[in-house]
Coordinates of C-alpha atoms in Angstrom, one line a residue:
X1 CA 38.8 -76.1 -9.2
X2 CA 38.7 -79.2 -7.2
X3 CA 42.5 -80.7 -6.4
X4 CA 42.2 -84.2 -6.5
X5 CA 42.0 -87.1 -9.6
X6 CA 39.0 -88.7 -11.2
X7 CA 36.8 -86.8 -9.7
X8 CA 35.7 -84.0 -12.8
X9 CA 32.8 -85.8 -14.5
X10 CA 32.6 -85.7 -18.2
X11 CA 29.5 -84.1 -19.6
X12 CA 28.2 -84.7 -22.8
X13 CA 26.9 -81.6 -23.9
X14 CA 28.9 -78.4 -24.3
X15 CA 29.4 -76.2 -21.1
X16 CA 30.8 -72.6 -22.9
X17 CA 27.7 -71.1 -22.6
X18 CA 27.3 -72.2 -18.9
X19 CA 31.0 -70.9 -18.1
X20 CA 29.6 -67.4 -19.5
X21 CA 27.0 -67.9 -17.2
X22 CA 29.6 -69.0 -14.9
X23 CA 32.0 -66.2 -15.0
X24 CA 29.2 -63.4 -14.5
X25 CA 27.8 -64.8 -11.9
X26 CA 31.2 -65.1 -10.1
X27 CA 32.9 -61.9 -10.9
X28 CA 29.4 -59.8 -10.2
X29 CA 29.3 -61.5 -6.8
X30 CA 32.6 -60.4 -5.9
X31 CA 32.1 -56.9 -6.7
X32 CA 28.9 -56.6 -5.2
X33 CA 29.6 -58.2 -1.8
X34 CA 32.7 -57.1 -1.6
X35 CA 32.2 -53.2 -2.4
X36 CA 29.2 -53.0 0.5
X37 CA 31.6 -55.0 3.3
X38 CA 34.4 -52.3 2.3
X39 CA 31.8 -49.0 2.8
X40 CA 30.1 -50.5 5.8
X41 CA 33.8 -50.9 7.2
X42 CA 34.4 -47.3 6.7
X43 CA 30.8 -45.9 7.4
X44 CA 31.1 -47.3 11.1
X45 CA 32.3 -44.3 13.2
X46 CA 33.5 -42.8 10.5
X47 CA 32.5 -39.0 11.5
X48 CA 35.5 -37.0 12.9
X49 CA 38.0 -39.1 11.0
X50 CA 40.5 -37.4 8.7
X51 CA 40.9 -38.7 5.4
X52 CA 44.3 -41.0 5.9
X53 CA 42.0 -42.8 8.8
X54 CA 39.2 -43.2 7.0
X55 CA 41.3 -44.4 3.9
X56 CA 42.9 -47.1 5.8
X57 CA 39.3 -48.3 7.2
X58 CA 38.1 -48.7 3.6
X59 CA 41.6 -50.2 2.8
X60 CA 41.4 -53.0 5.3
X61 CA 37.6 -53.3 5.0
X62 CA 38.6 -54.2 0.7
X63 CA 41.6 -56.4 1.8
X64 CA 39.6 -58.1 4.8
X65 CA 36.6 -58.6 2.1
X66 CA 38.9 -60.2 -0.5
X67 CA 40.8 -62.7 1.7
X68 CA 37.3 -64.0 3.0
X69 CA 36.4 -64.4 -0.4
X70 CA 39.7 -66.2 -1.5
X71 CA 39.8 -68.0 1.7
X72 CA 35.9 -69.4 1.1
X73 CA 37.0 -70.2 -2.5
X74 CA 39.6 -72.4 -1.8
X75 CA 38.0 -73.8 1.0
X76 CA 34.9 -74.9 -1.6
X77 CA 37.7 -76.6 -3.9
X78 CA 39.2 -78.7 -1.0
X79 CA 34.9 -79.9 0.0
X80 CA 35.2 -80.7 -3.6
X81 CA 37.8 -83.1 -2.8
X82 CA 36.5 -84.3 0.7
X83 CA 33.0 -85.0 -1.3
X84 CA 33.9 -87.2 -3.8
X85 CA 37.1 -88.9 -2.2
X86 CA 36.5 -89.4 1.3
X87 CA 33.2 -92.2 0.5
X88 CA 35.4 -94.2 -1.4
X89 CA 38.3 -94.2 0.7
X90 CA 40.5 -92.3 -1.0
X91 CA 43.4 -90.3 0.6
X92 CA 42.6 -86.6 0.1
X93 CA 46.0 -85.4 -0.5
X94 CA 47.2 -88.3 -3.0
X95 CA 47.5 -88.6 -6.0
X96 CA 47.5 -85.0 -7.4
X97 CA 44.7 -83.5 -10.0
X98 CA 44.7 -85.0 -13.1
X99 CA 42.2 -85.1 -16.0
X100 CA 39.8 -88.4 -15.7
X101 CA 40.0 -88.8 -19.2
X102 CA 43.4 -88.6 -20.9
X103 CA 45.0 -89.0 -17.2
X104 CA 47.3 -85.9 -17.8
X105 CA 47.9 -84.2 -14.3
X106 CA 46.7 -80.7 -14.3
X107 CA 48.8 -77.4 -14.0
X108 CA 48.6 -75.1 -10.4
X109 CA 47.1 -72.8 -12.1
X110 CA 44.5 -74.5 -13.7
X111 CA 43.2 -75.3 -9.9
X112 CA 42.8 -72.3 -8.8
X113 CA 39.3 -71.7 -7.5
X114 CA 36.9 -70.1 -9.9
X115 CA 39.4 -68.8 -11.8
X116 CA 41.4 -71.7 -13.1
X117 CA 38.0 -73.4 -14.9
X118 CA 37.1 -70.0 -16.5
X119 CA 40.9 -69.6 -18.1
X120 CA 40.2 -73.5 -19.7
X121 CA 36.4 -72.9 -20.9
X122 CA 35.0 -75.4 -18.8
X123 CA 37.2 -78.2 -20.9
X124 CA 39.9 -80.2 -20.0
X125 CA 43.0 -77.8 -21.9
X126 CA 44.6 -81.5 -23.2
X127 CA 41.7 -83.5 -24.6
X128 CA 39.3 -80.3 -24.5
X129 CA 36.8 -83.0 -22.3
X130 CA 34.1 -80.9 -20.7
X131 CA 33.6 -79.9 -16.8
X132 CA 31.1 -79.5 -14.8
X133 CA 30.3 -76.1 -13.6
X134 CA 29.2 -77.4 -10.3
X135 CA 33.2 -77.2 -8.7
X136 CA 33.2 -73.6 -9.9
X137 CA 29.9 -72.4 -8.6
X138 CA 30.6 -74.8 -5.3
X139 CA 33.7 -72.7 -4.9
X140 CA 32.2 -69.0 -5.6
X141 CA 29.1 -70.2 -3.4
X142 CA 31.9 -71.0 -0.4
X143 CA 33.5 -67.5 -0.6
X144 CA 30.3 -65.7 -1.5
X145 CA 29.0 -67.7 2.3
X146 CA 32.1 -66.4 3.8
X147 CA 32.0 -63.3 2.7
X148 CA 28.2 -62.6 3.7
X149 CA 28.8 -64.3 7.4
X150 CA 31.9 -62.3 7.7
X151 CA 29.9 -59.1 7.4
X152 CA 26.6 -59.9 9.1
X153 CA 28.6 -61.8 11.9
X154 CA 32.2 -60.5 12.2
X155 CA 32.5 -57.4 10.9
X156 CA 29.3 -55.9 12.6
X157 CA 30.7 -56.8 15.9
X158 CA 28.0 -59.6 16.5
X159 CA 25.2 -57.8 15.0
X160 CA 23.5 -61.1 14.3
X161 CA 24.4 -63.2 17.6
X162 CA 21.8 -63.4 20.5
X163 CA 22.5 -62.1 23.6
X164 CA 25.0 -59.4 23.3
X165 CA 26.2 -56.5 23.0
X166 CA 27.3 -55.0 19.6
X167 CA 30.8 -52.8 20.4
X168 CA 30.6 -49.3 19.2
X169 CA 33.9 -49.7 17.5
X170 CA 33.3 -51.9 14.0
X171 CA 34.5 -52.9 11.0
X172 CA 37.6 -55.0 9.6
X173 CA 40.1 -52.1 11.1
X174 CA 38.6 -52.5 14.7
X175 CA 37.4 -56.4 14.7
X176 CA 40.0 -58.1 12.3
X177 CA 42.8 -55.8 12.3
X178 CA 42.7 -55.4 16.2
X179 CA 41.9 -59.0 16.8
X180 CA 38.6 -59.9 18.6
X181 CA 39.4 -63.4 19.4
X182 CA 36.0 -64.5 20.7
X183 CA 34.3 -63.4 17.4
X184 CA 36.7 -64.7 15.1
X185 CA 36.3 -67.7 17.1
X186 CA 32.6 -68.0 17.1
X187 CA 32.9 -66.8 13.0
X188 CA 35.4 -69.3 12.3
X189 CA 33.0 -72.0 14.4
X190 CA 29.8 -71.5 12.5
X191 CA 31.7 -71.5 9.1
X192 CA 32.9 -75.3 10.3
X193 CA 29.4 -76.1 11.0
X194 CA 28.3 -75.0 8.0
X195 CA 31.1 -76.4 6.0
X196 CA 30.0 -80.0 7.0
X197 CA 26.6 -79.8 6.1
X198 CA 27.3 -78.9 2.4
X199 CA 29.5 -81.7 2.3
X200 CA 26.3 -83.8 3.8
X201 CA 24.0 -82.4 1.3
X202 CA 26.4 -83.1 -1.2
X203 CA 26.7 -86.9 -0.4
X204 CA 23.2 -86.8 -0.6
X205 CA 23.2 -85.1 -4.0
X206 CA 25.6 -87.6 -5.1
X207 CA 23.3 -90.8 -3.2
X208 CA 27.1 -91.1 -1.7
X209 CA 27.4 -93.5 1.5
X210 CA 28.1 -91.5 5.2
X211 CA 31.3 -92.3 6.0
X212 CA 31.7 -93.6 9.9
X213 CA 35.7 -90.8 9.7
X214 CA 33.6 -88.6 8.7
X215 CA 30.8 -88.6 11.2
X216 CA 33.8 -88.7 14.2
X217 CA 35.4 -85.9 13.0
X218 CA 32.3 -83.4 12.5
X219 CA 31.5 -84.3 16.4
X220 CA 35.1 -83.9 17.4
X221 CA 35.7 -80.3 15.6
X222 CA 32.3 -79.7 17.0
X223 CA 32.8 -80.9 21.1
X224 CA 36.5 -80.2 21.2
X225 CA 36.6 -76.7 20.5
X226 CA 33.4 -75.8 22.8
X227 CA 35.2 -77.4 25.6
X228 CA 38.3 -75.3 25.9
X229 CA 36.4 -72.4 24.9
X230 CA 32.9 -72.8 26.1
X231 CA 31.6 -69.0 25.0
X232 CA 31.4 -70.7 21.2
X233 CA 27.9 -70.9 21.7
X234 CA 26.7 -68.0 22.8
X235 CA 23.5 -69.5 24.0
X236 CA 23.0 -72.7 26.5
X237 CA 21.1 -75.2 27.3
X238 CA 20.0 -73.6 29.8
X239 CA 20.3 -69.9 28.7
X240 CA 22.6 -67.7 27.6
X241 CA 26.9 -68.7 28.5
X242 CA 27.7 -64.8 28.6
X243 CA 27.4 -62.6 31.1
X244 CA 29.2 -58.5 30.9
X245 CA 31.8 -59.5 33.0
X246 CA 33.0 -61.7 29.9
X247 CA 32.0 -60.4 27.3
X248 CA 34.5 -57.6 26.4
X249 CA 36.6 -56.6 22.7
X250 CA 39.5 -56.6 23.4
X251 CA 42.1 -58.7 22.6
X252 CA 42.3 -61.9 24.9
X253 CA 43.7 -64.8 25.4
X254 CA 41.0 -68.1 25.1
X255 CA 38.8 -68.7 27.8
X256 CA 39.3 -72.1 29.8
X257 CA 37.0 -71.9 32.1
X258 CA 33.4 -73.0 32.8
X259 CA 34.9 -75.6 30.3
X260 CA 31.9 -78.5 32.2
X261 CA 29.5 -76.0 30.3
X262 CA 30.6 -76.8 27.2
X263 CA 30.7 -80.9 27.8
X264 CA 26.8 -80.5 28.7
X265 CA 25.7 -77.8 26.1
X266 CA 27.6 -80.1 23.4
X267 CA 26.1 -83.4 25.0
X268 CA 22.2 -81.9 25.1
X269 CA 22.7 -80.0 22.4
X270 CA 23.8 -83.4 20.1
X271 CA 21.4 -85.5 21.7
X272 CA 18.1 -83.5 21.6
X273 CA 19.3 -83.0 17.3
X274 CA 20.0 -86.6 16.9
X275 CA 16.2 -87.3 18.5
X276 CA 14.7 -84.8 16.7
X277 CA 15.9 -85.9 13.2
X278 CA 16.3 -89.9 14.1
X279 CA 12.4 -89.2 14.7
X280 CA 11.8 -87.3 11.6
X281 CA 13.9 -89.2 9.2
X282 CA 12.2 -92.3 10.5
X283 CA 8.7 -90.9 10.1
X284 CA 9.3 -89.7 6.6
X285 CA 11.3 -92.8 5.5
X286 CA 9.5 -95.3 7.0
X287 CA 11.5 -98.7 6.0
X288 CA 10.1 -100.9 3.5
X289 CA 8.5 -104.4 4.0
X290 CA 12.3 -106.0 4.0
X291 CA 13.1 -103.3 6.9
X292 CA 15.8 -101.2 4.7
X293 CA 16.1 -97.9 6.0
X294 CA 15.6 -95.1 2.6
X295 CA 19.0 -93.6 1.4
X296 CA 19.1 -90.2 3.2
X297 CA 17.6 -91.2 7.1
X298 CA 21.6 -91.5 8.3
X299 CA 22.3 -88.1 6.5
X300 CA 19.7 -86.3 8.1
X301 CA 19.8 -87.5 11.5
X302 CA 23.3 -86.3 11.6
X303 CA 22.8 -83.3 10.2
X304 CA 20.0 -82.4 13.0
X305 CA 22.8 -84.1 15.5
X306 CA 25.2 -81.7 14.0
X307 CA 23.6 -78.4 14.4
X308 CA 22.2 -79.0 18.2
X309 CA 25.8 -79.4 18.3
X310 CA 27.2 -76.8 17.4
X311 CA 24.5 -74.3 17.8
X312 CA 22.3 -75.7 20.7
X313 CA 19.4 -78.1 21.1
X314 CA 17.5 -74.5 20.6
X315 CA 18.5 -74.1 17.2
X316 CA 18.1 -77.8 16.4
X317 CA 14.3 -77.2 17.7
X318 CA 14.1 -74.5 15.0
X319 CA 15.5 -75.8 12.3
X320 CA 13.5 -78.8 12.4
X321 CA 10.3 -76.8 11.7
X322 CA 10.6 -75.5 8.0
X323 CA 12.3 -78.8 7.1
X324 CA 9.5 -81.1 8.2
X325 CA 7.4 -78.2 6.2
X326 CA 9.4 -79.4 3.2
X327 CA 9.3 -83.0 3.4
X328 CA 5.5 -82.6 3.9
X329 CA 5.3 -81.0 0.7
X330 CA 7.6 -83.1 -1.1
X331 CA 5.5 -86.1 -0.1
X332 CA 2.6 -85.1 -1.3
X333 CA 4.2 -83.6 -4.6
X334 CA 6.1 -86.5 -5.5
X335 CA 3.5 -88.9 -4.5
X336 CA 4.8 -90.2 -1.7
X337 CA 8.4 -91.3 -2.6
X338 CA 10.5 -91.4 0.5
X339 CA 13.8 -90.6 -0.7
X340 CA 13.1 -87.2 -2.1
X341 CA 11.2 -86.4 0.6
X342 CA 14.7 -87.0 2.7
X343 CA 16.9 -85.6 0.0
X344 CA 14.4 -82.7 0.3
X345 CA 14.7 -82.5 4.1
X346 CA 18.8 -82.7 4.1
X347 CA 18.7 -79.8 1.3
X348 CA 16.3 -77.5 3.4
X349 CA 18.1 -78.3 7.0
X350 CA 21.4 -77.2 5.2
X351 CA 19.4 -73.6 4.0
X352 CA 17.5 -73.3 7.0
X353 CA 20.8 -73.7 8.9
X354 CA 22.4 -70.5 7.5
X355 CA 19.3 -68.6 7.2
X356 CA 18.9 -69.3 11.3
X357 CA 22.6 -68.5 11.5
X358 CA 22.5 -65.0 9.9
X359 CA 19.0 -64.2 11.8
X360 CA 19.5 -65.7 15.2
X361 CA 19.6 -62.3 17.3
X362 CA 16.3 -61.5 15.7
X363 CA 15.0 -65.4 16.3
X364 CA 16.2 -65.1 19.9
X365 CA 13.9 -62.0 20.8
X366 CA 11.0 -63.5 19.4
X367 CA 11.7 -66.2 22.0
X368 CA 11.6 -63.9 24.5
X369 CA 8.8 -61.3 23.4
X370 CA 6.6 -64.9 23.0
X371 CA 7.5 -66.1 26.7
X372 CA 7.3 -62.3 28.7
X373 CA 3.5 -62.3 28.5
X374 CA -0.2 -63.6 27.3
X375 CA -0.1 -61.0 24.5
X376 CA -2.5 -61.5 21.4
X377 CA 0.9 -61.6 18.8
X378 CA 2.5 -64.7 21.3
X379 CA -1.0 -66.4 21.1
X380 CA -0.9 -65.7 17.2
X381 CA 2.3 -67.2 17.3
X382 CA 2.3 -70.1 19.4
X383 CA -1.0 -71.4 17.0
X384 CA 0.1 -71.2 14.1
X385 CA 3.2 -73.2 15.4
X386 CA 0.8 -76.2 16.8
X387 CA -0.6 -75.9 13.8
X388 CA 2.2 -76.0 11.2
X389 CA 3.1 -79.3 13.8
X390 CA -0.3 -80.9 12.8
X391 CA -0.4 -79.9 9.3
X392 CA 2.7 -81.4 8.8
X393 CA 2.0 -84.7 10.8
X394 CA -1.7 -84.9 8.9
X395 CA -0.2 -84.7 5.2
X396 CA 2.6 -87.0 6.6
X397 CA 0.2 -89.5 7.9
X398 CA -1.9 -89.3 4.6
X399 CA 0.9 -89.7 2.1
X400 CA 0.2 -91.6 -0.7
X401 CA 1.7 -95.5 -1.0
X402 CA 5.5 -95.2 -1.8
X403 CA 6.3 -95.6 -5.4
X404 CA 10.0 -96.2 -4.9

């Protein structure tokens, strides 16, 4: 649960049936994404092993597992806090939790993530006011997210990053245990990225004002880091920033140099995102007749901004697609009102962020089997990507008259 004050809304209606819900969901995502991370850990090279080897990979693929998990969780309840304090200017660490109804500040233990709202019902334990699930499921959703990325990304040795070899040593015993820097760095990286955009979706969820702090520090944690160690994007602007000689699994020290790489891949990278979704935002939400700008444009464009940023101008290019897709469709559905259509468009760039996260090895070779030759699946391809564009800019074009 969320560690702040006034910031559990009281419902109305009764939530013990939605902390049942709750409390399945949660424990059966731990078991089930847990128990696959700790056999894949011991699966890896497992053959020759004898059993006290093989017992510790399965040890530290469970213990690895479970502090992603944890970590993720509390992460979620501390977004909590950043999402509803930081647009109203609240310090995040003052004053402690504390029921917004009978003001009573809340026990340790009753903020523990996940856990402490399923001990209390879903109700405040003093004046029994209810709670929304959302901190709960915001929370399980964080360490289920880290959990998943830390297999697919981390614990697979960079199966699902572009341009690279996967080492034939993997698992938490040979990645985590016997530190990989560089991955841990590029895990710990992505889950930054992707940590901001919730919080971004979140203020738009809430119709919650962008914070000008909050915007510097998202492009500080994202520039910063990429400059003293440029190999955080393992793809350029202008191709790929790893080469054999420095990509190796050992354990090493961060790289400084090439550091000029990572100013311009950060600087092309934000810029080509903040055109793209300046551009897009402003087509969707076209101001109204007294020139306000629809709740949601800001929140966008810096979310586009955010993951050419972090992830390259390429990955701002694909991203873009299935959310102008959405807001396409959500024009037409809703008849035309702007600020769904950008609520829609900041929910789908946050899904389509992790979805191209988790995929972008296989993303990356469909770039290059599309660009090696004239073959009759690139010219498939490359139509029906003009003509998703022109889809897209027809229905947008042909949207009803705004009815809010």
């Amino acid at each position: 649960m969320p560690t702040t004050a006034n910031d559990r809304p009281i419902r109305t209606s009764s939530s013990r049936s939605v902390a049942r819900c709750v409390a399945i969901v949660a424990i059966a995502a731990a078991v089930f994404i847990l128990a696959p991370v700790a056999v894949a850990s011991a699966a890896d090279d497992g053959d020759g092993l004898s059993p006290s080897e093989r017992a510790q990979m399965v040890a530290a693929g469970w213990i690895t597992g479970a502090y992603l998990f944890a970590t993720g969780a509390t992460i979620g309840s501390f977004l909590s806090v950043v999402v509803y304090r930081l647009p109203r200017g609240q310090d995040l660490r003052r004053p402690k939790s504390r029921c917004p109804r009978c003001q009573t500040q809340l026990r340790w233990y009753d903020n523990l993530p996940v856990i402490g709202w399923l001990l209390v019902g879903g109700r405040c334990r003093y004046c029994q006011a209810s709670i929304s699930p959302r901190y709960p499921l915001v929370e399980a959703a964080c360490g289920a997210w880290f959990l998943l990325l830390g297999h697919l990304e981390l614990l697979s040795g960079g199966g699902c990053l572009p341009l690279r070899a996967v080492p034939r040593m993997t698992g938490a015993l040979w990645i985590v245990w016997s530190p990989q820097w560089e991955l841990i760095g590029i895990y710990v990286y992505h889950l930054v990225l992707t940590c901001w955009l919730l919080v971004l979706a979140s203020w738009v969820w809430d119709r919650q004002r962008l914070p000008a702090r909050a915007v510097v520090w998202l492009l500080a944690m994202g520039m910063l880091p990429a400059i003293v160690w440029p190999n955080l994007r393992p793809v350029g602007a202008w191709g790929t920033t790893l080469t054999a000689e420095t990509v190796n699994y050992t354990a090493v020290a961060l790289r400084t140099s090439n550091w000029t790489s990572g100013i311009i891949d950060g600087l092309v990278g934000l810029a080509i995102g903040a055109c793209i979704g300046s551009a897009l935002a402003a087509e969707v939400g076209r101001p109204s007749h007294g020139g306000v700008t629809p709740f949601g444009a800001w929140h966008v464009t810096v979310m586009l901004a955010a993951v050419g940023l972090f992830l390259g101008w390429q990955a701002a290019v694909a991203v873009t697609l299935p959310t102008a897709i959405v807001a396409a469709s959500v024009i037409v559905v809703s008849g035309g009102c702007r600020q769904t259509a950008l609520a829609a468009m900041a929910y789908s760039t946050f899904v389509a962020t992790l979805a191209f996260i988790v995929s972008w090895r296989f993303w990356t070779q469909m770039l290059a089997w599309l660009v090696r030759g004239p073959s009759p699946g690139a010219v498939t391809a490359l139509v029906f990507v003009v003509f998703a564009g022109a889809v897209c800019r027809s229905l947008i074009r042909r949207r009803p008259a705004p009815t809010t």
